Tab-separated table of C-alpha atoms in Angstrom:
chain	number	residue	atom	x	y	z
A	1459	ALA	CA	15.096	-2.942	-5.408
A	1460	THR	CA	16.311	-6.485	-5.255
A	1461	ASP	CA	14.776	-9.177	-3.080
A	1462	ALA	CA	17.733	-10.706	-1.235
A	1463	GLU	CA	15.865	-12.749	1.388
A	1464	ILE	CA	13.397	-15.537	0.841
A	1465	HIS	CA	11.592	-17.288	3.683
A	1466	LEU	CA	9.007	-19.699	2.322
A	1467	ASP	CA	6.230	-20.897	4.577
A	1468	ARG	CA	6.359	-24.699	4.456
A	1469	ARG	CA	2.576	-25.012	4.374
A	1470	THR	CA	1.536	-22.229	1.966
A	1471	LYS	CA	4.774	-22.004	-0.066
A	1472	LEU	CA	4.507	-18.182	0.114
A	1473	ASP	CA	7.360	-15.801	0.889
A	1474	THR	CA	6.729	-14.591	4.450
A	1475	THR	CA	9.207	-11.690	4.361
A	1476	LEU	CA	7.823	-9.084	1.993
A	1477	PHE	CA	10.059	-6.255	0.819
A	1478	TYR	CA	8.670	-2.721	0.447
A	1479	PHE	CA	10.035	0.500	-1.024
A	1480	GLN	CA	10.144	3.160	1.721
A	1481	SER	CA	9.249	6.666	0.569
A	1482	PRO	CA	11.568	9.652	0.968
A	1483	ALA	CA	10.551	12.479	3.305
A	1484	LYS	CA	8.963	14.622	0.558
A	1485	PHE	CA	6.082	12.118	0.347
A	1486	LEU	CA	5.422	12.320	4.104
A	1487	GLY	CA	3.799	15.039	6.193
A	1488	ASN	CA	0.652	16.915	5.228
A	1489	HIS	CA	-0.841	15.773	1.910
A	1490	ALA	CA	-4.515	16.277	2.811
A	1491	ILE	CA	-4.943	18.293	-0.391
A	1492	ALA	CA	-4.616	14.933	-2.211
A	1493	TYR	CA	-7.867	13.672	-0.650
A	1494	GLY	CA	-10.136	12.684	-3.545
A	1495	GLY	CA	-7.197	12.729	-5.957
A	1496	THR	CA	-4.854	9.878	-6.774
A	1497	LEU	CA	-1.579	8.262	-5.837
A	1498	GLN	CA	0.206	7.194	-9.030
A	1499	PHE	CA	3.465	5.461	-9.891
A	1500	ALA	CA	5.199	3.300	-12.482
A	1501	VAL	CA	6.477	-0.125	-11.489
A	1502	ALA	CA	8.582	-2.498	-13.592
A	1503	SER	CA	10.583	-5.674	-13.364
A	1504	ALA	CA	14.241	-5.894	-14.353
A	1505	ALA	CA	14.583	-9.591	-13.477
A	1506	GLY	CA	12.565	-12.478	-12.081
A	1507	SER	CA	10.007	-15.079	-13.037
A	1508	PHE	CA	6.464	-13.706	-12.929
A	1509	SER	CA	4.658	-16.849	-14.005
A	1510	LYS	CA	1.335	-17.406	-12.240
A	1511	ASP	CA	2.750	-20.333	-10.212
A	1512	ASN	CA	5.550	-18.134	-8.883
A	1513	LEU	CA	3.453	-15.160	-7.696
A	1514	ASN	CA	3.258	-14.532	-3.968
A	1515	ILE	CA	-0.553	-14.457	-3.753
A	1516	PRO	CA	-2.348	-15.786	-0.676
A	1517	SER	CA	-5.075	-18.096	-2.009
A	1518	SER	CA	-7.429	-17.495	0.912
A	1519	SER	CA	-7.117	-13.720	1.139
A	1520	SER	CA	-10.466	-12.045	1.677
A	1521	ARG	CA	-8.863	-8.655	1.037
A	1522	GLY	CA	-7.755	-9.386	-2.529
A	1523	GLY	CA	-4.094	-10.324	-2.191
A	1524	LEU	CA	-1.062	-8.537	-0.844
A	1525	PRO	CA	-0.929	-5.017	0.587
A	1526	VAL	CA	0.428	-3.166	-2.456
A	1527	VAL	CA	0.545	0.320	-0.891
A	1528	ILE	CA	0.645	1.124	2.827
A	1529	LEU	CA	0.069	4.574	4.345
A	1530	ASP	CA	0.922	5.110	8.017
A	1531	CYS	CA	0.132	7.950	10.396
A	1532	ALA	CA	1.770	7.438	13.798
A	1533	THR	CA	0.136	10.546	15.301
A	1534	CYS	CA	-3.404	9.784	14.120
A	1535	ALA	CA	-6.206	8.550	16.390
A	1536	ARG	CA	-4.830	10.575	19.310
A	1537	GLY	CA	-1.392	9.012	18.982
A	1538	SER	CA	-2.378	5.353	18.664
A	1539	GLY	CA	-1.744	5.460	14.901
A	1540	ILE	CA	-3.638	4.402	11.797
A	1541	ARG	CA	-2.432	2.160	8.966
A	1542	LEU	CA	-4.260	2.111	5.637
A	1543	ALA	CA	-3.547	-0.245	2.742
A	1544	VAL	CA	-4.657	-1.112	-0.764
A	1545	PHE	CA	-4.835	-4.827	-1.545
A	1546	ALA	CA	-4.788	-5.432	-5.276
A	1547	ASP	CA	-4.184	-8.656	-7.159
A	1548	ALA	CA	-4.875	-6.788	-10.386
A	1549	MET	CA	-1.757	-4.678	-9.893
A	1550	LEU	CA	0.543	-7.662	-9.567
A	1551	LEU	CA	3.392	-7.582	-12.019
A	1552	ASP	CA	3.703	-9.836	-15.014
A	1553	GLY	CA	7.185	-8.541	-15.831
A	1554	ALA	CA	6.021	-5.579	-17.940
A	1555	THR	CA	6.120	-1.935	-16.893
A	1556	LYS	CA	2.808	-0.765	-15.432
A	1557	ARG	CA	1.481	2.663	-14.563
A	1558	VAL	CA	-0.873	2.322	-11.605
A	1559	SER	CA	-3.224	4.728	-9.895
A	1560	PHE	CA	-5.082	4.475	-6.585
A	1561	THR	CA	-7.886	6.863	-5.653
A	1562	LEU	CA	-7.301	8.577	-2.312
A	1563	THR	CA	-10.755	8.161	-0.804
A	1564	GLU	CA	-12.002	5.944	1.990
A	1565	GLN	CA	-13.866	3.594	-0.382
A	1566	HIS	CA	-10.612	2.377	-1.951
A	1567	TRP	CA	-8.501	1.783	1.177
A	1568	LEU	CA	-8.724	-0.574	4.127
A	1569	LYS	CA	-7.855	0.215	7.744
A	1570	ASP	CA	-5.746	-2.160	9.816
A	1571	PRO	CA	-7.835	-3.193	12.859
A	1572	LYS	CA	-4.586	-3.925	14.786
A	1573	ASN	CA	-6.048	-7.304	15.711
A	1574	THR	CA	-5.527	-10.430	13.597
A	1575	LEU	CA	-8.949	-11.736	14.639
A	1576	LEU	CA	-10.756	-8.758	13.095
A	1577	ALA	CA	-11.318	-7.979	9.430
A	1578	TRP	CA	-9.852	-4.918	7.750
A	1579	GLY	CA	-12.583	-2.371	6.987
A	1580	ASN	CA	-12.838	0.955	5.232
A	1581	PRO	CA	-11.716	4.015	7.191
A	1582	THR	CA	-14.103	6.882	7.756
A	1583	GLN	CA	-13.838	9.947	5.562
A	1584	CYS	CA	-12.181	11.910	8.376
A	1585	GLU	CA	-9.747	9.067	9.164
A	1586	MET	CA	-8.636	9.133	5.513
A	1587	VAL	CA	-8.101	12.894	5.691
A	1588	GLU	CA	-6.304	12.534	9.033
A	1589	VAL	CA	-3.874	9.952	7.607
A	1590	LEU	CA	-3.187	12.071	4.522
A	1591	SER	CA	-2.580	15.147	6.692
A	1592	GLY	CA	-0.089	13.361	8.947
A	1593	LEU	CA	1.737	10.746	6.852
A	1594	THR	CA	4.669	9.228	8.725
A	1595	GLY	CA	5.099	6.222	6.438
A	1596	PHE	CA	4.445	5.383	2.796
A	1597	GLN	CA	5.445	1.994	1.370
A	1598	VAL	CA	5.038	0.294	-2.019
A	1599	LEU	CA	5.330	-3.461	-2.465
A	1600	ALA	CA	8.528	-4.626	-4.188
A	1601	ASP	CA	8.196	-8.374	-3.589
A	1602	TYR	CA	5.757	-10.024	-5.985
A	1603	THR	CA	7.139	-13.552	-6.302
A	1604	THR	CA	8.190	-16.434	-4.082
A	1605	TRP	CA	11.677	-16.273	-5.575
A	1606	TYR	CA	14.222	-13.587	-6.502
A	1607	GLU	CA	13.243	-10.526	-8.488
A	1608	SER	CA	14.408	-6.963	-9.189
A	1609	ILE	CA	11.716	-4.288	-9.176
A	1610	ALA	CA	11.905	-0.631	-10.193
A	1611	LEU	CA	9.619	2.140	-8.925
A	1612	ASP	CA	9.458	5.506	-10.670
A	1613	ASP	CA	7.414	8.660	-11.176
A	1614	VAL	CA	5.543	8.615	-7.856
A	1615	THR	CA	3.011	11.442	-7.649
A	1616	TYR	CA	0.009	12.623	-5.691
A	1617	THR	CA	-2.701	14.444	-7.628
A	1618	HIS	CA	-4.945	16.839	-5.760
A	1619	GLY	CA	-8.596	16.199	-5.128
A	1620	LYS	CA	-11.519	18.587	-5.158
A	1621	ALA	CA	-11.444	19.614	-1.487
A	1622	VAL	CA	-11.124	18.350	2.046
A	1623	PRO	CA	-14.656	17.562	3.295
A	1624	VAL	CA	-16.026	20.365	5.486
A	1625	GLU	CA	-16.776	17.978	8.366
A	1626	CYS	CA	-13.066	17.013	8.460
A	1627	ALA	CA	-11.672	20.555	8.174
A	1628	ASP	CA	-10.645	20.703	11.855
A	1629	ILE	CA	-8.222	17.809	11.204
A	1630	TYR	CA	-6.669	19.513	8.184
A	1631	TYR	CA	-6.346	23.062	9.546
């Protein structure tokens, strides 16, 4: 992917229009079997300046940076939808190819409160299972700097977990 639009905030000097890879259909739908497993992928840079001064990192972020991976379920929560994200400064690119892995459990993800005045918090175990069993969106960050860059994403996989928790089985089945 290539970042073709840059809109810098005059105050923060951060790019306000983040670009994300959108997953193909095979990564959507019911992936509840991945609960407790991992989401893995390789990410690399083909072009761009990844110096520390050029990274698009909010300095006051209480969540740990940018949303690197976003999982959406439009049918979850009785149709009101749930969005989960992983915020990870540690995954930010330095220009080298990286293999990254995120555990698919509620402790490692944050739930969008759908209100900018509220903090993001961890989903419940059953909310995590519900999102994984009804994925309607899956995005991976492709915009790491405040300038132009070209990012490659490859080898995206889910690994299965041990089992869907018994108390959440009615969501899965």
